[in-house]
Amino acid sequence: MIALLVLAIAVLVCGFVIFYGLPVAEGLVPMLSAAQQQNLPLLESLFSAVIFGMLLVCALVGGVLCRVNPLRPGAKPAKMALIGLAMGASGICVAAAYAGIHGSLFRGAGLPREAGVLLWGVAIIFFQAATEEVYFRGWLQPVLARRWGAESAVVAAALAFAALHVMGGARSPTTLVNLFLGGLLFGVLASYGRGIAGAVAAHFGWNATEQILLGLDPNPGFGSFGALLDLELSGAPSWGGSDEGLNASVAMTIALLALIVPLLIMARERKAPAAPSA
């Protein structure tokens, strides 16, 4: 009952942050100068600071109330971070490659921004990804695991993670499936590593590669901070040719499953008792 209550509170808090954080950030925009109001990287940074800042505070407070450390990096954090980063970056590249094989991936005409803006964009993406992982895999998942066990906690936290993005505007059924699978990937990494280092790195690697390296989000065009490459997706929505891009594609589904299945096997083998010696 306690775990179910925490899960409900976590989802409700997400809704509160989405629906009330956005107006708070919008209310701060008139305080900027006219030039600053036209500065897209500055505006995105402002909205990220408000919305994700609120989510981070909620996770830290929740951790204190539930007696868990939502910032715990886990066992061998450097190793898990490298594994997670490699999985996240390679996963989105594989998804893009599948879309390219299908004929849905094209080079855009946009120009990248200067290096300083790109690096600032990387920092903002890290803050966003880390905050979501602190909230879902640092706070919520360990609390649920104490009551329901690790497997059920990973699934429940992944469902809550998908629910957050539904509140943020995700609509396609394929997008929701992919968000759930992404939540499973990050959740298994957190459970396997007994902390958030691997999950944060994988989430960051996925988002930074998609947005800053490849320029695939948003689709078409690229984000406020620019991109090293400006790749576009068009054609069948099931292969990324919609405004939800790869998030709504079976290419991402395939890539996520290719990452999750081996990781689940590794996690189960780690839990399995050693065979008795002869």
Short mmCIF file of N, CA and C in Angstrom, two decimals, residues 4-178:
data_model
loop_
_atom_site.label_atom_id
_atom_site.label_comp_id
_atom_site.label_asym_id
_atom_site.label_seq_id
_atom_site.Cartn_x
_atom_site.Cartn_y
_atom_site.Cartn_z
N LEU A 4 2.42 1.73 -3.45
CA LEU A 4 1.43 2.21 -4.40
C LEU A 4 1.14 3.69 -4.18
N LEU A 5 1.11 4.11 -2.92
CA LEU A 5 0.90 5.52 -2.59
C LEU A 5 2.06 6.37 -3.10
N VAL A 6 3.29 5.90 -2.91
CA VAL A 6 4.46 6.63 -3.39
C VAL A 6 4.42 6.74 -4.91
N LEU A 7 4.04 5.65 -5.58
CA LEU A 7 3.95 5.67 -7.04
C LEU A 7 2.91 6.69 -7.51
N ALA A 8 1.76 6.71 -6.87
CA ALA A 8 0.72 7.67 -7.23
C ALA A 8 1.18 9.11 -6.99
N ILE A 9 1.85 9.33 -5.86
CA ILE A 9 2.36 10.67 -5.56
C ILE A 9 3.40 11.09 -6.59
N ALA A 10 4.27 10.16 -6.98
CA ALA A 10 5.31 10.49 -7.95
C ALA A 10 4.70 10.92 -9.29
N VAL A 11 3.67 10.22 -9.74
CA VAL A 11 3.01 10.58 -11.00
C VAL A 11 2.29 11.91 -10.86
N LEU A 12 1.61 12.12 -9.74
CA LEU A 12 0.90 13.39 -9.52
C LEU A 12 1.86 14.56 -9.45
N VAL A 13 3.00 14.36 -8.82
CA VAL A 13 4.00 15.42 -8.73
C VAL A 13 4.51 15.77 -10.13
N CYS A 14 4.71 14.75 -10.98
CA CYS A 14 5.12 15.01 -12.37
C CYS A 14 4.10 15.91 -13.06
N GLY A 15 2.81 15.57 -12.87
CA GLY A 15 1.77 16.39 -13.47
C GLY A 15 1.78 17.81 -12.95
N PHE A 16 2.00 17.96 -11.67
CA PHE A 16 2.06 19.30 -11.06
C PHE A 16 3.21 20.10 -11.65
N VAL A 17 4.37 19.46 -11.77
CA VAL A 17 5.55 20.16 -12.30
C VAL A 17 5.32 20.58 -13.75
N ILE A 18 4.73 19.69 -14.56
CA ILE A 18 4.50 20.00 -15.97
C ILE A 18 3.50 21.13 -16.12
N PHE A 19 2.38 21.04 -15.41
CA PHE A 19 1.29 21.99 -15.63
C PHE A 19 1.49 23.33 -14.93
N TYR A 20 2.27 23.34 -13.84
CA TYR A 20 2.49 24.59 -13.13
C TYR A 20 3.89 25.15 -13.33
N GLY A 21 4.85 24.29 -13.65
CA GLY A 21 6.20 24.78 -13.91
C GLY A 21 6.29 25.57 -15.18
N LEU A 22 5.56 25.14 -16.20
CA LEU A 22 5.58 25.85 -17.48
C LEU A 22 5.08 27.28 -17.35
N PRO A 23 3.93 27.54 -16.70
CA PRO A 23 3.50 28.94 -16.52
C PRO A 23 4.48 29.76 -15.68
N VAL A 24 5.12 29.12 -14.70
CA VAL A 24 6.11 29.84 -13.89
C VAL A 24 7.26 30.31 -14.77
N ALA A 25 7.75 29.41 -15.62
CA ALA A 25 8.85 29.78 -16.53
C ALA A 25 8.41 30.85 -17.51
N GLU A 26 7.20 30.73 -18.03
CA GLU A 26 6.69 31.73 -18.97
C GLU A 26 6.56 33.09 -18.29
N GLY A 27 6.23 33.07 -17.00
CA GLY A 27 6.09 34.33 -16.27
C GLY A 27 7.42 35.04 -16.06
N LEU A 28 8.52 34.30 -16.16
CA LEU A 28 9.84 34.90 -15.99
C LEU A 28 10.37 35.53 -17.28
N VAL A 29 9.83 35.11 -18.42
CA VAL A 29 10.33 35.59 -19.70
C VAL A 29 10.22 37.11 -19.84
N PRO A 30 9.09 37.76 -19.45
CA PRO A 30 9.01 39.22 -19.58
C PRO A 30 10.07 39.98 -18.78
N MET A 31 10.70 39.32 -17.80
CA MET A 31 11.74 39.96 -17.02
C MET A 31 13.06 40.08 -17.79
N LEU A 32 13.16 39.36 -18.91
CA LEU A 32 14.35 39.42 -19.73
C LEU A 32 14.28 40.60 -20.69
N SER A 33 15.42 41.01 -21.18
CA SER A 33 15.45 42.10 -22.17
C SER A 33 14.88 41.59 -23.49
N ALA A 34 14.59 42.53 -24.39
CA ALA A 34 14.03 42.15 -25.69
C ALA A 34 14.98 41.22 -26.44
N ALA A 35 16.27 41.51 -26.37
CA ALA A 35 17.25 40.66 -27.05
C ALA A 35 17.30 39.27 -26.41
N GLN A 36 17.23 39.22 -25.09
CA GLN A 36 17.28 37.94 -24.40
C GLN A 36 16.05 37.09 -24.70
N GLN A 37 14.92 37.75 -24.91
CA GLN A 37 13.70 37.01 -25.23
C GLN A 37 13.76 36.35 -26.60
N GLN A 38 14.69 36.79 -27.44
CA GLN A 38 14.88 36.19 -28.76
C GLN A 38 16.02 35.16 -28.76
N ASN A 39 16.65 34.99 -27.61
CA ASN A 39 17.79 34.08 -27.49
C ASN A 39 17.27 32.69 -27.14
N LEU A 40 17.16 31.82 -28.13
CA LEU A 40 16.55 30.50 -27.93
C LEU A 40 17.33 29.62 -26.94
N PRO A 41 18.66 29.58 -26.99
CA PRO A 41 19.37 28.79 -25.98
C PRO A 41 19.12 29.29 -24.56
N LEU A 42 19.04 30.62 -24.40
CA LEU A 42 18.77 31.17 -23.07
C LEU A 42 17.37 30.80 -22.60
N LEU A 43 16.39 30.86 -23.49
CA LEU A 43 15.01 30.52 -23.12
C LEU A 43 14.89 29.05 -22.74
N GLU A 44 15.52 28.18 -23.52
CA GLU A 44 15.44 26.76 -23.18
C GLU A 44 16.14 26.49 -21.86
N SER A 45 17.24 27.17 -21.59
CA SER A 45 17.94 27.01 -20.32
C SER A 45 17.05 27.45 -19.16
N LEU A 46 16.32 28.55 -19.36
CA LEU A 46 15.42 29.06 -18.32
C LEU A 46 14.33 28.05 -18.02
N PHE A 47 13.68 27.54 -19.07
CA PHE A 47 12.59 26.59 -18.87
C PHE A 47 13.12 25.30 -18.24
N SER A 48 14.31 24.86 -18.64
CA SER A 48 14.89 23.66 -18.04
C SER A 48 15.20 23.87 -16.57
N ALA A 49 15.74 25.03 -16.24
CA ALA A 49 16.09 25.31 -14.85
C ALA A 49 14.85 25.29 -13.96
N VAL A 50 13.75 25.85 -14.46
CA VAL A 50 12.52 25.90 -13.66
C VAL A 50 11.88 24.53 -13.54
N ILE A 51 11.61 23.89 -14.68
CA ILE A 51 10.85 22.64 -14.67
C ILE A 51 11.67 21.49 -14.09
N PHE A 52 12.88 21.31 -14.58
CA PHE A 52 13.69 20.21 -14.07
C PHE A 52 14.23 20.51 -12.68
N GLY A 53 14.41 21.80 -12.37
CA GLY A 53 14.79 22.17 -11.02
C GLY A 53 13.73 21.78 -10.01
N MET A 54 12.46 22.02 -10.37
CA MET A 54 11.36 21.62 -9.49
C MET A 54 11.32 20.10 -9.31
N LEU A 55 11.54 19.38 -10.41
CA LEU A 55 11.51 17.92 -10.35
C LEU A 55 12.66 17.40 -9.47
N LEU A 56 13.83 18.03 -9.57
CA LEU A 56 14.97 17.61 -8.77
C LEU A 56 14.72 17.84 -7.29
N VAL A 57 14.17 19.00 -6.95
CA VAL A 57 13.86 19.28 -5.55
C VAL A 57 12.87 18.26 -5.00
N CYS A 58 11.85 17.92 -5.79
CA CYS A 58 10.86 16.93 -5.36
C CYS A 58 11.51 15.57 -5.12
N ALA A 59 12.46 15.19 -5.99
CA ALA A 59 13.14 13.91 -5.82
C ALA A 59 13.98 13.90 -4.55
N LEU A 60 14.67 15.00 -4.27
CA LEU A 60 15.50 15.06 -3.07
C LEU A 60 14.65 15.04 -1.81
N VAL A 61 13.54 15.77 -1.84
CA VAL A 61 12.63 15.75 -0.68
C VAL A 61 12.03 14.36 -0.51
N GLY A 62 11.62 13.74 -1.63
CA GLY A 62 11.08 12.39 -1.56
C GLY A 62 12.09 11.41 -0.99
N GLY A 63 13.35 11.58 -1.36
CA GLY A 63 14.38 10.70 -0.84
C GLY A 63 14.53 10.82 0.67
N VAL A 64 14.47 12.04 1.17
CA VAL A 64 14.57 12.26 2.63
C VAL A 64 13.38 11.63 3.34
N LEU A 65 12.18 11.84 2.80
CA LEU A 65 10.97 11.31 3.44
C LEU A 65 10.92 9.78 3.40
N CYS A 66 11.43 9.20 2.31
CA CYS A 66 11.37 7.75 2.15
C CYS A 66 12.65 7.05 2.60
N ARG A 67 13.62 7.84 3.07
CA ARG A 67 14.87 7.31 3.59
C ARG A 67 15.66 6.52 2.54
N VAL A 68 15.78 7.12 1.35
CA VAL A 68 16.66 6.58 0.32
C VAL A 68 17.53 7.73 -0.18
N ASN A 69 18.68 7.38 -0.72
CA ASN A 69 19.58 8.38 -1.28
C ASN A 69 19.39 8.41 -2.80
N PRO A 70 18.66 9.38 -3.34
CA PRO A 70 18.39 9.39 -4.78
C PRO A 70 19.61 9.72 -5.62
N LEU A 71 20.70 10.17 -4.98
CA LEU A 71 21.92 10.53 -5.71
C LEU A 71 22.96 9.41 -5.66
N ARG A 72 22.62 8.27 -5.12
CA ARG A 72 23.60 7.19 -4.96
C ARG A 72 24.10 6.71 -6.32
N PRO A 73 25.40 6.81 -6.59
CA PRO A 73 25.91 6.40 -7.91
C PRO A 73 25.94 4.90 -8.09
N GLY A 74 26.09 4.14 -7.00
CA GLY A 74 26.09 2.69 -7.09
C GLY A 74 27.48 2.09 -7.06
N ALA A 75 27.54 0.78 -7.32
CA ALA A 75 28.80 0.06 -7.32
C ALA A 75 29.54 0.31 -8.64
N LYS A 76 30.85 0.52 -8.54
CA LYS A 76 31.70 0.77 -9.71
C LYS A 76 31.07 1.82 -10.64
N PRO A 77 30.84 3.04 -10.13
CA PRO A 77 30.11 4.05 -10.92
C PRO A 77 30.81 4.44 -12.21
N ALA A 78 32.15 4.50 -12.22
CA ALA A 78 32.85 4.87 -13.44
C ALA A 78 32.63 3.82 -14.54
N LYS A 79 32.73 2.55 -14.16
CA LYS A 79 32.51 1.47 -15.13
C LYS A 79 31.07 1.49 -15.63
N MET A 80 30.11 1.65 -14.73
CA MET A 80 28.71 1.67 -15.14
C MET A 80 28.40 2.88 -16.01
N ALA A 81 29.04 4.02 -15.70
CA ALA A 81 28.83 5.22 -16.51
C ALA A 81 29.34 5.01 -17.93
N LEU A 82 30.50 4.38 -18.07
CA LEU A 82 31.04 4.12 -19.40
C LEU A 82 30.15 3.15 -20.18
N ILE A 83 29.67 2.11 -19.49
CA ILE A 83 28.76 1.16 -20.14
C ILE A 83 27.47 1.86 -20.57
N GLY A 84 26.91 2.65 -19.65
CA GLY A 84 25.68 3.34 -19.96
C GLY A 84 25.84 4.33 -21.10
N LEU A 85 26.94 5.09 -21.08
CA LEU A 85 27.18 6.07 -22.14
C LEU A 85 27.30 5.38 -23.50
N ALA A 86 28.03 4.28 -23.52
CA ALA A 86 28.19 3.54 -24.77
C ALA A 86 26.85 2.99 -25.26
N MET A 87 26.05 2.48 -24.34
CA MET A 87 24.76 1.92 -24.73
C MET A 87 23.81 3.00 -25.24
N GLY A 88 23.79 4.13 -24.56
CA GLY A 88 22.90 5.21 -24.98
C GLY A 88 23.28 5.77 -26.33
N ALA A 89 24.56 6.09 -26.51
CA ALA A 89 25.01 6.69 -27.78
C ALA A 89 24.87 5.71 -28.93
N SER A 90 25.26 4.44 -28.71
CA SER A 90 25.17 3.45 -29.78
C SER A 90 23.72 3.11 -30.11
N GLY A 91 22.85 3.11 -29.09
CA GLY A 91 21.45 2.77 -29.32
C GLY A 91 20.76 3.73 -30.27
N ILE A 92 20.95 5.04 -30.06
CA ILE A 92 20.30 6.01 -30.94
C ILE A 92 20.93 5.98 -32.33
N CYS A 93 22.23 5.69 -32.40
CA CYS A 93 22.89 5.58 -33.72
C CYS A 93 22.37 4.37 -34.49
N VAL A 94 22.14 3.27 -33.79
CA VAL A 94 21.58 2.08 -34.44
C VAL A 94 20.16 2.37 -34.94
N ALA A 95 19.37 3.06 -34.12
CA ALA A 95 18.01 3.42 -34.54
C ALA A 95 18.04 4.30 -35.78
N ALA A 96 18.96 5.27 -35.81
CA ALA A 96 19.09 6.15 -36.98
C ALA A 96 19.54 5.35 -38.20
N ALA A 97 20.43 4.37 -37.98
CA ALA A 97 20.90 3.55 -39.09
C ALA A 97 19.76 2.72 -39.68
N TYR A 98 18.90 2.16 -38.81
CA TYR A 98 17.74 1.41 -39.30
C TYR A 98 16.85 2.31 -40.15
N ALA A 99 16.63 3.55 -39.68
CA ALA A 99 15.82 4.49 -40.45
C ALA A 99 16.48 4.81 -41.78
N GLY A 100 17.82 4.92 -41.77
CA GLY A 100 18.55 5.18 -43.01
C GLY A 100 18.43 4.03 -43.99
N ILE A 101 18.53 2.79 -43.50
CA ILE A 101 18.39 1.62 -44.36
C ILE A 101 17.00 1.60 -45.00
N HIS A 102 15.99 2.04 -44.25
CA HIS A 102 14.64 2.09 -44.78
C HIS A 102 14.45 3.23 -45.77
N GLY A 103 15.40 4.17 -45.82
CA GLY A 103 15.30 5.30 -46.73
C GLY A 103 14.63 6.52 -46.15
N SER A 104 14.55 6.61 -44.82
CA SER A 104 13.86 7.73 -44.17
C SER A 104 14.81 8.79 -43.63
N LEU A 105 16.12 8.60 -43.74
CA LEU A 105 17.09 9.51 -43.14
C LEU A 105 17.77 10.34 -44.23
N PHE A 106 17.79 11.68 -44.03
CA PHE A 106 18.36 12.58 -45.02
C PHE A 106 19.19 13.66 -44.32
N ARG A 107 20.08 14.27 -45.08
CA ARG A 107 20.89 15.37 -44.58
C ARG A 107 20.10 16.67 -44.73
N GLY A 108 19.97 17.44 -43.67
CA GLY A 108 19.26 18.71 -43.71
C GLY A 108 20.15 19.83 -44.20
N ALA A 109 19.56 21.03 -44.28
CA ALA A 109 20.29 22.19 -44.80
C ALA A 109 20.71 23.15 -43.69
N GLY A 110 20.42 22.79 -42.44
CA GLY A 110 20.72 23.70 -41.34
C GLY A 110 22.20 23.80 -41.06
N LEU A 111 22.58 24.89 -40.43
CA LEU A 111 23.98 25.12 -40.06
C LEU A 111 24.13 24.98 -38.55
N PRO A 112 25.20 24.35 -38.08
CA PRO A 112 25.41 24.21 -36.63
C PRO A 112 25.76 25.54 -35.99
N ARG A 113 25.51 25.62 -34.69
CA ARG A 113 25.89 26.82 -33.93
C ARG A 113 27.35 26.74 -33.52
N GLU A 114 27.83 27.79 -32.88
CA GLU A 114 29.21 27.82 -32.44
C GLU A 114 29.44 26.82 -31.31
N ALA A 115 30.72 26.48 -31.10
CA ALA A 115 31.09 25.42 -30.17
C ALA A 115 30.60 25.70 -28.75
N GLY A 116 30.67 26.97 -28.31
CA GLY A 116 30.25 27.30 -26.95
C GLY A 116 28.78 26.99 -26.71
N VAL A 117 27.93 27.28 -27.69
CA VAL A 117 26.50 27.01 -27.55
C VAL A 117 26.23 25.51 -27.56
N LEU A 118 26.96 24.79 -28.41
CA LEU A 118 26.80 23.34 -28.44
C LEU A 118 27.19 22.72 -27.10
N LEU A 119 28.29 23.18 -26.53
CA LEU A 119 28.72 22.64 -25.24
C LEU A 119 27.74 22.98 -24.13
N TRP A 120 27.18 24.19 -24.19
CA TRP A 120 26.16 24.55 -23.20
C TRP A 120 24.93 23.66 -23.36
N GLY A 121 24.58 23.36 -24.60
CA GLY A 121 23.47 22.46 -24.85
C GLY A 121 23.73 21.08 -24.27
N VAL A 122 24.95 20.59 -24.39
CA VAL A 122 25.32 19.30 -23.80
C VAL A 122 25.12 19.34 -22.28
N ALA A 123 25.52 20.45 -21.66
CA ALA A 123 25.36 20.58 -20.21
C ALA A 123 23.89 20.59 -19.81
N ILE A 124 23.05 21.29 -20.57
CA ILE A 124 21.62 21.33 -20.26
C ILE A 124 20.99 19.95 -20.42
N ILE A 125 21.38 19.25 -21.48
CA ILE A 125 20.85 17.90 -21.70
C ILE A 125 21.27 16.98 -20.56
N PHE A 126 22.50 17.12 -20.09
CA PHE A 126 22.94 16.31 -18.95
C PHE A 126 22.09 16.61 -17.72
N PHE A 127 21.82 17.89 -17.47
CA PHE A 127 21.00 18.27 -16.32
C PHE A 127 19.60 17.67 -16.43
N GLN A 128 19.01 17.73 -17.62
CA GLN A 128 17.68 17.18 -17.82
C GLN A 128 17.66 15.67 -17.59
N ALA A 129 18.61 14.96 -18.23
CA ALA A 129 18.65 13.50 -18.11
C ALA A 129 18.94 13.07 -16.68
N ALA A 130 19.90 13.73 -16.04
CA ALA A 130 20.27 13.37 -14.67
C ALA A 130 19.10 13.60 -13.72
N THR A 131 18.37 14.68 -13.91
CA THR A 131 17.23 14.97 -13.04
C THR A 131 16.16 13.89 -13.17
N GLU A 132 15.85 13.50 -14.39
CA GLU A 132 14.84 12.45 -14.57
C GLU A 132 15.29 11.14 -13.94
N GLU A 133 16.58 10.83 -14.04
CA GLU A 133 17.07 9.59 -13.45
C GLU A 133 17.10 9.66 -11.93
N VAL A 134 17.46 10.81 -11.38
CA VAL A 134 17.40 10.98 -9.92
C VAL A 134 15.97 10.77 -9.44
N TYR A 135 15.01 11.28 -10.19
CA TYR A 135 13.60 11.19 -9.80
C TYR A 135 13.07 9.75 -9.90
N PHE A 136 13.26 9.14 -11.07
CA PHE A 136 12.64 7.83 -11.31
C PHE A 136 13.49 6.66 -10.83
N ARG A 137 14.79 6.68 -11.09
CA ARG A 137 15.63 5.56 -10.73
C ARG A 137 16.39 5.78 -9.43
N GLY A 138 16.54 7.04 -9.01
CA GLY A 138 17.22 7.31 -7.75
C GLY A 138 16.29 7.32 -6.56
N TRP A 139 15.10 7.88 -6.75
CA TRP A 139 14.12 7.95 -5.65
C TRP A 139 13.04 6.88 -5.78
N LEU A 140 12.24 6.95 -6.86
CA LEU A 140 11.05 6.10 -6.96
C LEU A 140 11.38 4.62 -7.01
N GLN A 141 12.28 4.21 -7.88
CA GLN A 141 12.53 2.78 -8.07
C GLN A 141 13.03 2.09 -6.80
N PRO A 142 14.00 2.65 -6.07
CA PRO A 142 14.42 1.96 -4.83
C PRO A 142 13.30 1.84 -3.79
N VAL A 143 12.44 2.86 -3.71
CA VAL A 143 11.33 2.79 -2.75
C VAL A 143 10.39 1.65 -3.13
N LEU A 144 10.07 1.54 -4.41
CA LEU A 144 9.19 0.47 -4.86
C LEU A 144 9.86 -0.89 -4.70
N ALA A 145 11.17 -0.95 -4.92
CA ALA A 145 11.89 -2.22 -4.83
C ALA A 145 11.85 -2.79 -3.41
N ARG A 146 11.83 -1.93 -2.41
CA ARG A 146 11.79 -2.41 -1.02
C ARG A 146 10.50 -3.16 -0.74
N ARG A 147 9.42 -2.81 -1.43
CA ARG A 147 8.11 -3.42 -1.18
C ARG A 147 7.76 -4.48 -2.22
N TRP A 148 8.10 -4.23 -3.48
CA TRP A 148 7.63 -5.10 -4.57
C TRP A 148 8.72 -5.97 -5.18
N GLY A 149 9.98 -5.72 -4.86
CA GLY A 149 11.07 -6.42 -5.50
C GLY A 149 11.61 -5.63 -6.68
N ALA A 150 12.83 -5.98 -7.09
CA ALA A 150 13.53 -5.20 -8.11
C ALA A 150 12.82 -5.21 -9.46
N GLU A 151 12.35 -6.39 -9.90
CA GLU A 151 11.75 -6.49 -11.23
C GLU A 151 10.49 -5.64 -11.34
N SER A 152 9.59 -5.76 -10.37
CA SER A 152 8.35 -4.98 -10.40
C SER A 152 8.64 -3.49 -10.28
N ALA A 153 9.64 -3.14 -9.51
CA ALA A 153 10.00 -1.73 -9.35
C ALA A 153 10.49 -1.14 -10.66
N VAL A 154 11.30 -1.89 -11.40
CA VAL A 154 11.80 -1.41 -12.69
C VAL A 154 10.64 -1.15 -13.64
N VAL A 155 9.69 -2.08 -13.70
CA VAL A 155 8.53 -1.93 -14.59
C VAL A 155 7.67 -0.75 -14.17
N ALA A 156 7.38 -0.63 -12.88
CA ALA A 156 6.53 0.45 -12.41
C ALA A 156 7.17 1.82 -12.64
N ALA A 157 8.47 1.93 -12.38
CA ALA A 157 9.17 3.20 -12.60
C ALA A 157 9.19 3.54 -14.09
N ALA A 158 9.32 2.52 -14.95
CA ALA A 158 9.30 2.75 -16.40
C ALA A 158 7.93 3.26 -16.84
N LEU A 159 6.87 2.73 -16.26
CA LEU A 159 5.52 3.20 -16.59
C LEU A 159 5.33 4.66 -16.15
N ALA A 160 5.84 4.99 -14.96
CA ALA A 160 5.75 6.37 -14.48
C ALA A 160 6.57 7.30 -15.37
N PHE A 161 7.72 6.82 -15.82
CA PHE A 161 8.58 7.59 -16.73
C PHE A 161 7.85 7.89 -18.04
N ALA A 162 7.16 6.88 -18.57
CA ALA A 162 6.37 7.10 -19.79
C ALA A 162 5.24 8.07 -19.54
N ALA A 163 4.62 7.98 -18.35
CA ALA A 163 3.52 8.88 -18.01
C ALA A 163 3.97 10.33 -17.99
N LEU A 164 5.18 10.59 -17.50
CA LEU A 164 5.71 11.95 -17.49
C LEU A 164 5.75 12.52 -18.90
N HIS A 165 6.19 11.72 -19.85
CA HIS A 165 6.30 12.21 -21.21
C HIS A 165 4.95 12.33 -21.91
N VAL A 166 3.96 11.53 -21.47
CA VAL A 166 2.60 11.73 -21.97
C VAL A 166 2.11 13.11 -21.54
N MET A 167 2.38 13.47 -20.29
CA MET A 167 2.01 14.80 -19.81
C MET A 167 2.76 15.89 -20.58
N GLY A 168 3.97 15.56 -21.05
CA GLY A 168 4.76 16.52 -21.80
C GLY A 168 4.39 16.61 -23.26
N GLY A 169 3.47 15.76 -23.74
CA GLY A 169 2.98 15.88 -25.11
C GLY A 169 3.14 14.67 -25.98
N ALA A 170 3.77 13.59 -25.51
CA ALA A 170 3.92 12.38 -26.33
C ALA A 170 2.54 11.77 -26.56
N ARG A 171 2.26 11.36 -27.80
CA ARG A 171 0.92 10.87 -28.13
C ARG A 171 0.91 9.55 -28.89
N SER A 172 1.87 9.33 -29.80
CA SER A 172 1.87 8.14 -30.63
C SER A 172 1.98 6.87 -29.77
N PRO A 173 1.19 5.83 -30.08
CA PRO A 173 1.33 4.57 -29.33
C PRO A 173 2.75 4.01 -29.40
N THR A 174 3.40 4.13 -30.57
CA THR A 174 4.77 3.64 -30.69
C THR A 174 5.71 4.44 -29.80
N THR A 175 5.46 5.75 -29.70
CA THR A 175 6.27 6.59 -28.82
C THR A 175 6.14 6.12 -27.37
N LEU A 176 4.93 5.81 -26.95
CA LEU A 176 4.71 5.37 -25.57
C LEU A 176 5.40 4.04 -25.31
N VAL A 177 5.34 3.14 -26.29
CA VAL A 177 6.05 1.86 -26.14
C VAL A 177 7.56 2.11 -26.01
N ASN A 178 8.09 2.98 -26.84
CA ASN A 178 9.53 3.26 -26.80
C ASN A 178 9.93 3.96 -25.51
#
